XYZ file of C-alpha atoms in Angstrom:
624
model
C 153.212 115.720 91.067
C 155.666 113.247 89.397
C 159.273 112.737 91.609
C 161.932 113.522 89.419
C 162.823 111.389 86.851
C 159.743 109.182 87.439
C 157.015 108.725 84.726
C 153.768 110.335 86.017
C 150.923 107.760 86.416
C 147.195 107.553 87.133
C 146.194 105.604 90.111
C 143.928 102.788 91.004
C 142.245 105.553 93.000
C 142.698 108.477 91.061
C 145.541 110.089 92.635
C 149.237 110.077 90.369
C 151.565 108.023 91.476
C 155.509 106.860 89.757
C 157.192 104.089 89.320
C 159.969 104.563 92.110
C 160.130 101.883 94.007
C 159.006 101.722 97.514
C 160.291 99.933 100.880
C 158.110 96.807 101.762
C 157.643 97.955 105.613
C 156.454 101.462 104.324
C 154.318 99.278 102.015
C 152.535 97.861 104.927
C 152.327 100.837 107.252
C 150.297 102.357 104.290
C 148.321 99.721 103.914
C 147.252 99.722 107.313
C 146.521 103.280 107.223
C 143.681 102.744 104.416
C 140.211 102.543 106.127
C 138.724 98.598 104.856
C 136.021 98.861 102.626
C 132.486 98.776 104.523
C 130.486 95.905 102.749
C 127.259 95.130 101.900
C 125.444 94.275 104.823
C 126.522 97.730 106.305
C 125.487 99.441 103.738
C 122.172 97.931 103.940
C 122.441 98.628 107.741
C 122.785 101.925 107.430
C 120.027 102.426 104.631
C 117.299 100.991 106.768
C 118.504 102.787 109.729
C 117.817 106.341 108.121
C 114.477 104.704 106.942
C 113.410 103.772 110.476
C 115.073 107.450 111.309
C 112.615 109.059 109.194
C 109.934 107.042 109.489
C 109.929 108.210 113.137
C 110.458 111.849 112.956
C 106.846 111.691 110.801
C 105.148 109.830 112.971
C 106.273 112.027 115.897
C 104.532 115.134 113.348
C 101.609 113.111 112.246
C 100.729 111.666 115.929
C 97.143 113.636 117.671
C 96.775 113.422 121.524
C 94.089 111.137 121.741
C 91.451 112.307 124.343
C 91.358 110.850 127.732
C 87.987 109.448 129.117
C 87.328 111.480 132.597
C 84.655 109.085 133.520
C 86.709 105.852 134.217
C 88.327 105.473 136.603
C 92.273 105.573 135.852
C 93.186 102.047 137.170
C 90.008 100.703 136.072
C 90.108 98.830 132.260
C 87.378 100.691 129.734
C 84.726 98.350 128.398
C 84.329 97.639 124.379
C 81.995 99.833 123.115
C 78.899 98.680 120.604
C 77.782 100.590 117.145
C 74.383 102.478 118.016
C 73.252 101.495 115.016
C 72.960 97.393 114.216
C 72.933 95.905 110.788
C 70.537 96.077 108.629
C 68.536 99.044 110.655
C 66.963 100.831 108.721
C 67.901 104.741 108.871
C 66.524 108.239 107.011
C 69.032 110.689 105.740
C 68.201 114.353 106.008
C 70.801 116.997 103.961
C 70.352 120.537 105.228
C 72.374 123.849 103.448
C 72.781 126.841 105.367
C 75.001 129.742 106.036
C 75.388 129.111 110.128
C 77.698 126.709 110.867
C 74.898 125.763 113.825
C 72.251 124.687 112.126
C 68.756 125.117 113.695
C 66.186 125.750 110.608
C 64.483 122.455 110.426
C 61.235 123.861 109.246
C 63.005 125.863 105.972
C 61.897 123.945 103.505
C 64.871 125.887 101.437
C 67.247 124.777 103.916
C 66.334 120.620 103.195
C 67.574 119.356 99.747
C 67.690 116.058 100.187
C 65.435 113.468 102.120
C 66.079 109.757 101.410
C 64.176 107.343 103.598
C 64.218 103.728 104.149
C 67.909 103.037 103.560
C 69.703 99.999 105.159
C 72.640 100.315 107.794
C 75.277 97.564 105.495
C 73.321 97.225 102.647
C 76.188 96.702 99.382
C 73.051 95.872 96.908
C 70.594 98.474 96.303
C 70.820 101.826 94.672
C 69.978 102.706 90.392
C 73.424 101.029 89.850
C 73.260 98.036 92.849
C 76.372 98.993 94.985
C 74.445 100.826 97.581
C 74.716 103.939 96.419
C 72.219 107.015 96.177
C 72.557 110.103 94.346
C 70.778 113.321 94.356
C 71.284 116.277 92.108
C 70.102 119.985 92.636
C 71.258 123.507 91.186
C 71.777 125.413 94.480
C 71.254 128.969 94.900
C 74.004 130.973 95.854
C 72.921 133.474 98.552
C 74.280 137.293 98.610
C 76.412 136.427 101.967
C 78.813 133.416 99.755
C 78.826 135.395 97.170
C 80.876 137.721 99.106
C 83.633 135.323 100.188
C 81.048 134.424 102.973
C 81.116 130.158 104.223
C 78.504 127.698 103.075
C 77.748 124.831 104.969
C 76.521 121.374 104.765
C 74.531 119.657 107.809
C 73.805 115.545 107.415
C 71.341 113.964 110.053
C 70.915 110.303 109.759
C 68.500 108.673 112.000
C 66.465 105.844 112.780
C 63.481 105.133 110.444
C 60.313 107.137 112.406
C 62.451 109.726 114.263
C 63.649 113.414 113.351
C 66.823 115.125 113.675
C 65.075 118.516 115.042
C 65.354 118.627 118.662
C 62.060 120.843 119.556
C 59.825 117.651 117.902
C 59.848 115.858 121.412
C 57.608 112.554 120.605
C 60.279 111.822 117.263
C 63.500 113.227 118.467
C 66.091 110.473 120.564
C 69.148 111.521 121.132
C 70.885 107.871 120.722
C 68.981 107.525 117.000
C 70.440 110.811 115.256
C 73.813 110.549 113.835
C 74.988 114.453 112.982
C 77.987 115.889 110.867
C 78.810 118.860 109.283
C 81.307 120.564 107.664
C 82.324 123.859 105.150
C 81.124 123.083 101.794
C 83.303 125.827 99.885
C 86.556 126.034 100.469
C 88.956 129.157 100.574
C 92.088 129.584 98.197
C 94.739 131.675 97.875
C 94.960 133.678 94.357
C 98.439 135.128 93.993
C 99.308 138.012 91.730
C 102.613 138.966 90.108
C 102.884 142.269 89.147
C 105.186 141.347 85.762
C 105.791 143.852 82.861
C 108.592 144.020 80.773
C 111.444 146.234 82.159
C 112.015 148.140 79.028
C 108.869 149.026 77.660
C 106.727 148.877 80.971
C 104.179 146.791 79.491
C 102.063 144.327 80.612
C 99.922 141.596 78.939
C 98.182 140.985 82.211
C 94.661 141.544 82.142
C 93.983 145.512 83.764
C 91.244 144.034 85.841
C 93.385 141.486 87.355
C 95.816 144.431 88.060
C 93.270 146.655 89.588
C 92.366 143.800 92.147
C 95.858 143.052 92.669
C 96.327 146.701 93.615
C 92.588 146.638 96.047
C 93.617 143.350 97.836
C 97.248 142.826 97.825
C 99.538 140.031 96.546
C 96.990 137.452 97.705
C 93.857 137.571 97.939
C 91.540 134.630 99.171
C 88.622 133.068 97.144
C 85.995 130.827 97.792
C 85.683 128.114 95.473
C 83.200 125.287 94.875
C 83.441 121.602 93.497
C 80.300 120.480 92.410
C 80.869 116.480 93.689
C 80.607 114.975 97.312
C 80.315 111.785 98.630
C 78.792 111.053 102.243
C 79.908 107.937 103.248
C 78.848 105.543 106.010
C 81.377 103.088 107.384
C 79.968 99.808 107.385
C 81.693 98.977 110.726
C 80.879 96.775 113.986
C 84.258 97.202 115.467
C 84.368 97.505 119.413
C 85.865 99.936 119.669
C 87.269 101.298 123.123
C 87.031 105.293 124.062
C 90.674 106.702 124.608
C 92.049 103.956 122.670
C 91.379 104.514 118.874
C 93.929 104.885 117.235
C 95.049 108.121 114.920
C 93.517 109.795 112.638
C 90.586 107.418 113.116
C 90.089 109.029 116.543
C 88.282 112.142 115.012
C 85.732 110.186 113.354
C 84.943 108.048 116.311
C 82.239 109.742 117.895
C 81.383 108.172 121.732
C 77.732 109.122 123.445
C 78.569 110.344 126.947
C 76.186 108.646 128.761
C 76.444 104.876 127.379
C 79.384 104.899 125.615
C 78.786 103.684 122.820
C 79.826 105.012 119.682
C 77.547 106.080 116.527
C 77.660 105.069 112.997
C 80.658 106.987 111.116
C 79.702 109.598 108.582
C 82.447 110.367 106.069
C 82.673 113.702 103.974
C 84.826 111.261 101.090
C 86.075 114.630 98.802
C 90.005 113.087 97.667
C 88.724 112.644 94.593
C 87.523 116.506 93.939
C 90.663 117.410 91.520
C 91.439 121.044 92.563
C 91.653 121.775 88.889
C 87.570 121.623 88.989
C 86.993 124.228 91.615
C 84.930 126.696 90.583
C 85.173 130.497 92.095
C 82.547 131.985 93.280
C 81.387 135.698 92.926
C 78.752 138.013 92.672
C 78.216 137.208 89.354
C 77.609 133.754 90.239
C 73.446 132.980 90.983
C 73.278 129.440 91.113
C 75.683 126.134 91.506
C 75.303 122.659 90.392
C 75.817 119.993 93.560
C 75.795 116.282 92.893
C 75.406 114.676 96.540
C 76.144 110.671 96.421
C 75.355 108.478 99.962
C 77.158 105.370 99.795
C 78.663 102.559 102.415
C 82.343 102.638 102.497
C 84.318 99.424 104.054
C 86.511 99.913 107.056
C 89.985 99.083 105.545
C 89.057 101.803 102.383
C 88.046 104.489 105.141
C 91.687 103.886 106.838
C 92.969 104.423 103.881
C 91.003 107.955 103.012
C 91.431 109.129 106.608
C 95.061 108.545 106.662
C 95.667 110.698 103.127
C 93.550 113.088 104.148
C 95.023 113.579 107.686
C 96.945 116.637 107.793
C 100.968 116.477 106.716
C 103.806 115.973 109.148
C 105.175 119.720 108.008
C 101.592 120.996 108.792
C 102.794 122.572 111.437
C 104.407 125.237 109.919
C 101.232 126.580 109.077
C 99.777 126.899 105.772
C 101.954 130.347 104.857
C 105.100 128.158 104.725
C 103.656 125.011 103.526
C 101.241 125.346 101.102
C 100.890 122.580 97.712
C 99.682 124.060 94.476
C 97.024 122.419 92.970
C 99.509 120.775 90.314
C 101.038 119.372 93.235
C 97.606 118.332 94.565
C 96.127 116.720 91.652
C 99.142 114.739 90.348
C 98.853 111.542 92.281
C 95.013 111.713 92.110
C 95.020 112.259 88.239
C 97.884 109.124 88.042
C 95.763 106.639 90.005
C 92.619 108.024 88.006
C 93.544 107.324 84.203
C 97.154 104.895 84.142
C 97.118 102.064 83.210
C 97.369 99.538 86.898
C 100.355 97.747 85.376
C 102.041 100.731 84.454
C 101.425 102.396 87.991
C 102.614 99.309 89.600
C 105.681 99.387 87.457
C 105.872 103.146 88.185
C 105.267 102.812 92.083
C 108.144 100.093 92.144
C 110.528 102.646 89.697
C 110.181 105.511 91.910
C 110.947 103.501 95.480
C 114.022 102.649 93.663
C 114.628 105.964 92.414
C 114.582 107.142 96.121
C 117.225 104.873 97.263
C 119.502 105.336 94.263
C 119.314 109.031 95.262
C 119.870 108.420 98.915
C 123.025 106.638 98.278
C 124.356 108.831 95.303
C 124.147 111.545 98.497
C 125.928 109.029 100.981
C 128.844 107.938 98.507
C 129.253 111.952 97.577
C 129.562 112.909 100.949
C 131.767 109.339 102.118
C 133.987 110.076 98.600
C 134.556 113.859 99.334
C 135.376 113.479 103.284
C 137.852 110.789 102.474
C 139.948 112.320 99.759
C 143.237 113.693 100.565
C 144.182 114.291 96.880
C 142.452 116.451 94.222
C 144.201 115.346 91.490
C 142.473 114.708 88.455
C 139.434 116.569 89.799
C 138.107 119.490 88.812
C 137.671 122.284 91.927
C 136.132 124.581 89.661
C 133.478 122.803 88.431
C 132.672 122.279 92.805
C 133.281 126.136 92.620
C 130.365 126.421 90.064
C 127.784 124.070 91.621
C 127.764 126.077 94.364
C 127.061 129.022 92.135
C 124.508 126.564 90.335
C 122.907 126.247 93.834
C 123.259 129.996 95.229
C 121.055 130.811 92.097
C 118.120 127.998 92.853
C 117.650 128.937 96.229
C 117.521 132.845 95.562
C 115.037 132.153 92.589
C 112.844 129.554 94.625
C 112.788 132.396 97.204
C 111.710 134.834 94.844
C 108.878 132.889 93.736
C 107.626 132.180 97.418
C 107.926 128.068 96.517
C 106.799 126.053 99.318
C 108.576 126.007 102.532
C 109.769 121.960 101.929
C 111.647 123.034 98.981
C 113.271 125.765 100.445
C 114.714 123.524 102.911
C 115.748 121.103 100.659
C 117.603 123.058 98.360
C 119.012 124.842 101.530
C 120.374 121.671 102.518
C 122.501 120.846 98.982
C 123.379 124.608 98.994
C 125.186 123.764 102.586
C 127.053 120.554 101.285
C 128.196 122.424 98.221
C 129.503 124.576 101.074
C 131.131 121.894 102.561
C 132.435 120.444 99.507
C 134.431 123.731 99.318
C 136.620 123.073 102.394
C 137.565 119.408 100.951
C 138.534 121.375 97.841
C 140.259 124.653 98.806
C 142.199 125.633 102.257
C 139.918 127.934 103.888
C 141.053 129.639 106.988
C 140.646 132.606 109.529
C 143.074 134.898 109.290
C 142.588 136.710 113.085
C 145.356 139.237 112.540
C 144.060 141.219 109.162
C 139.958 141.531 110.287
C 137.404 143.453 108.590
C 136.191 146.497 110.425
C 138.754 145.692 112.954
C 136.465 143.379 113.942
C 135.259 140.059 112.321
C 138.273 137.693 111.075
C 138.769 137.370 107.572
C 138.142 134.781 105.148
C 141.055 133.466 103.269
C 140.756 130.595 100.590
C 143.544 129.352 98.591
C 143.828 126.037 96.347
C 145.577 123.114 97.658
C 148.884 122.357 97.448
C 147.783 118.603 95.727
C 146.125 120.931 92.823
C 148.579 123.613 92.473
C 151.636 121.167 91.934
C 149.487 118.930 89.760
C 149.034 118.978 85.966
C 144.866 119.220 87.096
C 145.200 122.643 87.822
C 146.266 123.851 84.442
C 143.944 121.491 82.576
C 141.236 122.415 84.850
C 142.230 126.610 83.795
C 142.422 125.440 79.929
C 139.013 123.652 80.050
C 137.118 126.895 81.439
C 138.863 128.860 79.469
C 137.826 127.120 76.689
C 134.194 126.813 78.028
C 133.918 130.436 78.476
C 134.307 130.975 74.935
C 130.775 129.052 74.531
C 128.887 129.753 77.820
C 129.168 133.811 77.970
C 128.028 134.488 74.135
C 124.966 132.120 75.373
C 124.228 134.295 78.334
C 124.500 137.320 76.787
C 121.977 136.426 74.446
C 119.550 134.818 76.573
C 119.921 137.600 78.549
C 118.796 140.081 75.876
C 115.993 137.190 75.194
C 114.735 137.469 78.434
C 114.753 141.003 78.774
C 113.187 141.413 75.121
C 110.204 138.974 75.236
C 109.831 138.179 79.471
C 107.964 140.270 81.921
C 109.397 139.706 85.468
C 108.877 141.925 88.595
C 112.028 143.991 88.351
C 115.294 144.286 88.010
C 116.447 141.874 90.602
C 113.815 138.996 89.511
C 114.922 139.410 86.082
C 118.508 138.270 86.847
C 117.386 135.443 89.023
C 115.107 134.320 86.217
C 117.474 134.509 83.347
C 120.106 132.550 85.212
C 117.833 130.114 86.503
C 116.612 129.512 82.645
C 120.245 129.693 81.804
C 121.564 126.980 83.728
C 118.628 125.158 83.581
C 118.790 125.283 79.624
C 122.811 124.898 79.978
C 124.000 123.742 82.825
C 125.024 120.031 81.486
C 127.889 122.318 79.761
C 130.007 122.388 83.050
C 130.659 118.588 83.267
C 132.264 118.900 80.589
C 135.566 120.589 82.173
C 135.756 117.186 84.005
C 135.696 115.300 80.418
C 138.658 117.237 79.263
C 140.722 116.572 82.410
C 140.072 112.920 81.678
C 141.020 112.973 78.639
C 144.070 114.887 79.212
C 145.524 112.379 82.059
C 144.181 109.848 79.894
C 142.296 108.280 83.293
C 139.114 108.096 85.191
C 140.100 106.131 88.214
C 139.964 109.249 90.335
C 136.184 109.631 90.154
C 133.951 108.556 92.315
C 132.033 106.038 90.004
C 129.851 104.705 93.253
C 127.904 108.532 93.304
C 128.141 108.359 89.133
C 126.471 105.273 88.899
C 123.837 105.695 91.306
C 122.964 109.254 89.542
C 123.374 107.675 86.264
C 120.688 105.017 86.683
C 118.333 107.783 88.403
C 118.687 109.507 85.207
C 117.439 106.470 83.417
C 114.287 106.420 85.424
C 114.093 109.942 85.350
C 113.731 108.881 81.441
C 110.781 106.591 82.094
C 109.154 109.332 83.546
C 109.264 111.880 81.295
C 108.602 110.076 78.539
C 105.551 108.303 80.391
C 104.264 110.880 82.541
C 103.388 114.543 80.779
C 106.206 116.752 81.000
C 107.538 119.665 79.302
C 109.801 119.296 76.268
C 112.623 121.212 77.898
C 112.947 118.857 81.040
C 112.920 115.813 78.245
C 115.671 117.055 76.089
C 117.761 117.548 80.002
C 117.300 114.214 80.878
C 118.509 113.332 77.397
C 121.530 115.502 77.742
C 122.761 113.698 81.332
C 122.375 110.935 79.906
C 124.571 112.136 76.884
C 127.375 113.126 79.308
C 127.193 109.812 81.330
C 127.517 107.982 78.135
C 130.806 109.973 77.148
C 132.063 108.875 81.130
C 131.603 105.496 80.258
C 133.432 105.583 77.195
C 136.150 107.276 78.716
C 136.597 104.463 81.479
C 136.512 102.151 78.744
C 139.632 103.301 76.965
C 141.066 104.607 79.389
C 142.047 101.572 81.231
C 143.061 100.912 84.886
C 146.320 99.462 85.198
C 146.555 97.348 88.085
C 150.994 97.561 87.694
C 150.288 101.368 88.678
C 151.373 101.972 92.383
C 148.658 104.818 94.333
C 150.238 107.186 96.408
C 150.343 104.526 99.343
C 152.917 103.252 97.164
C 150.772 99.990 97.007
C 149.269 98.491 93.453
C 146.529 96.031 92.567
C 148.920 93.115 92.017
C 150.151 90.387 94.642
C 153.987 91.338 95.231
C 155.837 87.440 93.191
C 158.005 86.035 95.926
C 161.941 86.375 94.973
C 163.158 82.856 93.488
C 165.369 81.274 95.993
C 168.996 82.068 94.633
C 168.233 85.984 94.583
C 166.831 85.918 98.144
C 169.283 87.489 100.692
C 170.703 84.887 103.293
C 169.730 85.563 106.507
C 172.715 85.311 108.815
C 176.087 86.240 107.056
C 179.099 83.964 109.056
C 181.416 84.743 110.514
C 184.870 85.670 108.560
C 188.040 83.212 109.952
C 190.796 84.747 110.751
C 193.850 83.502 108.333
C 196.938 85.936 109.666
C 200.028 83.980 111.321
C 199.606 83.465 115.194
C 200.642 86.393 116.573
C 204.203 85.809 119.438
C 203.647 84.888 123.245
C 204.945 88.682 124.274
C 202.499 90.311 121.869
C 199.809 88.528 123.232
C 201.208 89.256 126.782
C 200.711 93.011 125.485
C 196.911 92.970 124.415
């Protein structure tokens, strides 16, 4: 708000200032008041900081309890232990299939699929294809047990050329020459089903035997499916390692003999890259399954690596209700490394480590700018007002479609700052004395006195009002377009749905109040260009993406739009000049104060003034 008879002014900072002039020793008690910039090197601080923060907090989550070794004693240092199994020895694989998960037919000749003998313990050179590898291929049949949701398992033996994994066969069975692993070769999925229909006709294009099993098993139902690829791997690995002391996830590989202590050759069930997009269900209807089985060495440094992605997530222990990937989810990284191009996943690797520290400090400089201002002039509150309407609506539809529990949190989390944001905004207080039910205190909110007396407030009105004109029509007919042409669950899911598609289709349209008030102060100093920038540039990536990486049409066209809007910013802050003359409202301006020439500085001791009346007579001065 302009003093009277000053000329109203935009800031250096943003806030509106005049041209009155203003004592130098308030000039320097406001000066001291502003907070010094932080700089670089504390900015950097601070980044890696949070890094080491998180990085932390997920090892804490990912970190097993690695079992202690009752046999030694505690004081006592454990010995190095040996592989069971030295290079080049030469080994027979047995591959058994069976419904127990404790397997014990040896003599089913069903039960055996694959026998490969004479294979070599670090051999990189033999195989069809001269990497080592062995394949075997067989169409299994499905018994009546699996095809009822029942579990199918796979048992691998590996043991010393001349000796048998079966136990009862005394004269070829040693305990220290059979290597043994197992695990669930179908795996269970949940199927979930959305009763949809469209709310004014009550039909449905689902298909009616999809409905009727929604109706017999619920909302979710669990399905085995089958992949028809796995790899057994054997780690070719002479590491001495010491029991108690491996480290995780490698621990649950590392298999110790009790009685030596030495530790047999590592079998690996390698299945990362089974896209989930290739499971198959399996039903009654289904008689028989294809299985490709591949045996192949796997180096020590490439096992880390499987083990540690498929070790279970540091939000695994929510349980698999709260956090559960889809197979989109699932599949993307696998299907990026599969088929781009290495130059353009480097390129995209580096992009998106950059993308996640732009965003980190977009958040930091949007929190730093909104706890530090004291004016809100030249911003617009209601377009604050409306994110957290934007938000509200994001967190209710991600709840109605049961997203994953990460997601949830995260857009929890921005619906809480938007919160926040609100109290930097608006004066919101408790009023004790008028309470509702006579018993909670009530909420009052009013604007700030910094908006009301401002020319913002009224520009801020005008630009909604004028936006209004164009965003209501637009509802109203997506909302008939929605309810014409959508199915949705009900009533409830069809508003959440049609203002999620709205915003998402139009929510650029409120940063556009923000544009007008620009233009109407003629100024852009009081935005906070740190948190623009850094959004800005994530937009640009988020550019590379989608027109690299598959994406719908729709989320193109929005990244278009930002960038649209950003564009117009920039233009704005290129006409609309800062003028470094301006004083802020610390009454301070961008300029160095010129020092006074020397005949208009003031002197600095007046004298004295002499005394030119007549001397006064001897019996006056007797008198004073």
């Amino acid at each position: 708000m302009a003093a009277p008879g000053g000329e109203t002014q935009a800031s250096l900072n943003g806030s509106v200032g005049t041209e009155a002039a203003v004592a130098p020793d308030q000039q320097n008690a406001q000066q001291q008041q502003q907070p010094p910039p932080p700089n670089a090197w504390q900015v950097i601080k601070g980044v890696l900081f949070r890094i080491f923060i998180i990085w932390a907090i997920s090892s804490w989550f990912r970190r097993g309890s690695t079992p202690q070794d009752q046999t030694t004693s505690p004081g006592a240092p454990r010995p190095p232990s040996r592989n069971l199994f030295p290079k080049d020895t030469l080994m027979d694989l047995y591959v058994f299939l069976s419904e127990n998960e404790h397997f014990t037919e040896f003599n089913s000749s069903v039960a055996l699929i694959w026998e490969q003998r004479d294979l070599v313990y670090g051999d990189w050179s033999s195989g069809e294809n001269g990497d080592g590898c062995y394949e075997q291929y067989s169409e299994i049949s499905i018994p009546e047990g699996v095809q009822n949701n029942g579990s199918f398992y796979i048992h691998v033996y590996l043991t010393k050329s001349g000796f048998h994994p079966d136990p009862s066969r005394k004269s070829v069975y040693r305990r220290l020459s059979t290597v043994y692993t197992s695990r669930m070769l179908n795996k269970y999925k949940r199927k979930r089903f959305l009763k949809t229909k469209n709310l004014l006709t009550g039909e449905t294009e689902v298909d009616p035997e999809i409905i009727k099993r929604a109706e017999d098993f619920g909302p979710v139902e669990v399905i085995s499916h089958w992949h028809p690829n796995l790899t057994i791997n054997i780690v070719d690995d002479h590491t001495p390692w010491v029991q108690g002391s491996v480290p995780p996830p490698l621990d649950q590989y590392v298999k110790f003999d009790a009685v030596s202590g030495d530790y047999y050759p590592i079998l690996y069930f390698n299945d990362y890259w089974n896209l989930q997009k290739d499971y198959m269900p399996v039903n009654t209807s289904v008689t028989s399954l294809p299985l490709r089985l591949s045996f192949c060495p796997l180096s020590l440094w490439r096992w880390q690596l499987y083990a540690a992605q498929s070790s279970r997530s540091p939000w695994s222990f929510l349980g698999e209700d709260l956090y559960e990937q889809s197979d989109e989810e699932q599949d993307s990284i696998k299907v990026a490394l599969l088929e781009t191009n290495p130059y353009l996943l480097a390129l995209t690797i580096t992009v998106s480590i950059i993308h996640s520290i732009f965003e980190f400090l977009a958040f930091k400089n949007d929190i730093q700018f909104w706890n530090s201002r004291q004016s809100l002039e030249g911003l617009s509150v209601r377009s604050v007002i409306f994110g957290v309407f934007q938000s509200l609506v994001v967190l209710l539809y991600i709840l109605d479609n049961e997203t994953n529990f990460v997601v949830q949190v995260s857009v929890g989390i921005g619906l809480l700052i938007d919160f926040w944001k609100i109290t930097k905004v608006m004066d919101v207080k408790l009023d004790r004395e008028n309470k509702v039910a006579g018993i909670f205190p009530r909420v009052t909110v009013k604007d700030k006195s910094t908006y009301v007396e401002s020319a913002t407030k009224v520009y801020d009105d005008m630009a909604f009002r004028y936006l209004s004109w164009i965003l209501f029509p637009l509802l109203g007919c997506y909302a008939v377009y929605s309810l014409l042409y959508m199915e949705h669950k009900g009533w409830y899911s069809w508003v959440l749905s049609m203002l999620y598609g709205f915003l998402l289709t139009f929510g650029f349209i409120t940063m556009t109040p923000q544009l007008f008030i620009n233009y109407k102060l003629k100024s852009v100093a009081h935005l906070p260009w740190r948190m623009l920038t850094y959004k800005a540039l994530n937009t640009f990536i988020d550019d590379l993406f989608a027109f690299v990486i598959k994406m719908p049409m729709m989320y193109r066209i929005g990244c278009l739009r930002d960038d649209v809007v950003f564009f117009i910013y920039l233009y704005q802050r290129w006409i609309y000049r800062v003028d470094p003359t301006r004083l802020n409202e610390f009454g301070t301006s961008g300029e160095t104060p010129a020092p006074l020439p020397a005949q208009e500085q003031p002197a600095l001791t007046s004298p004295e003034p002499q005394d030119t009346s007549p001397p006064k007579p001897a019996e006056d001065k007797k008198k004073d």
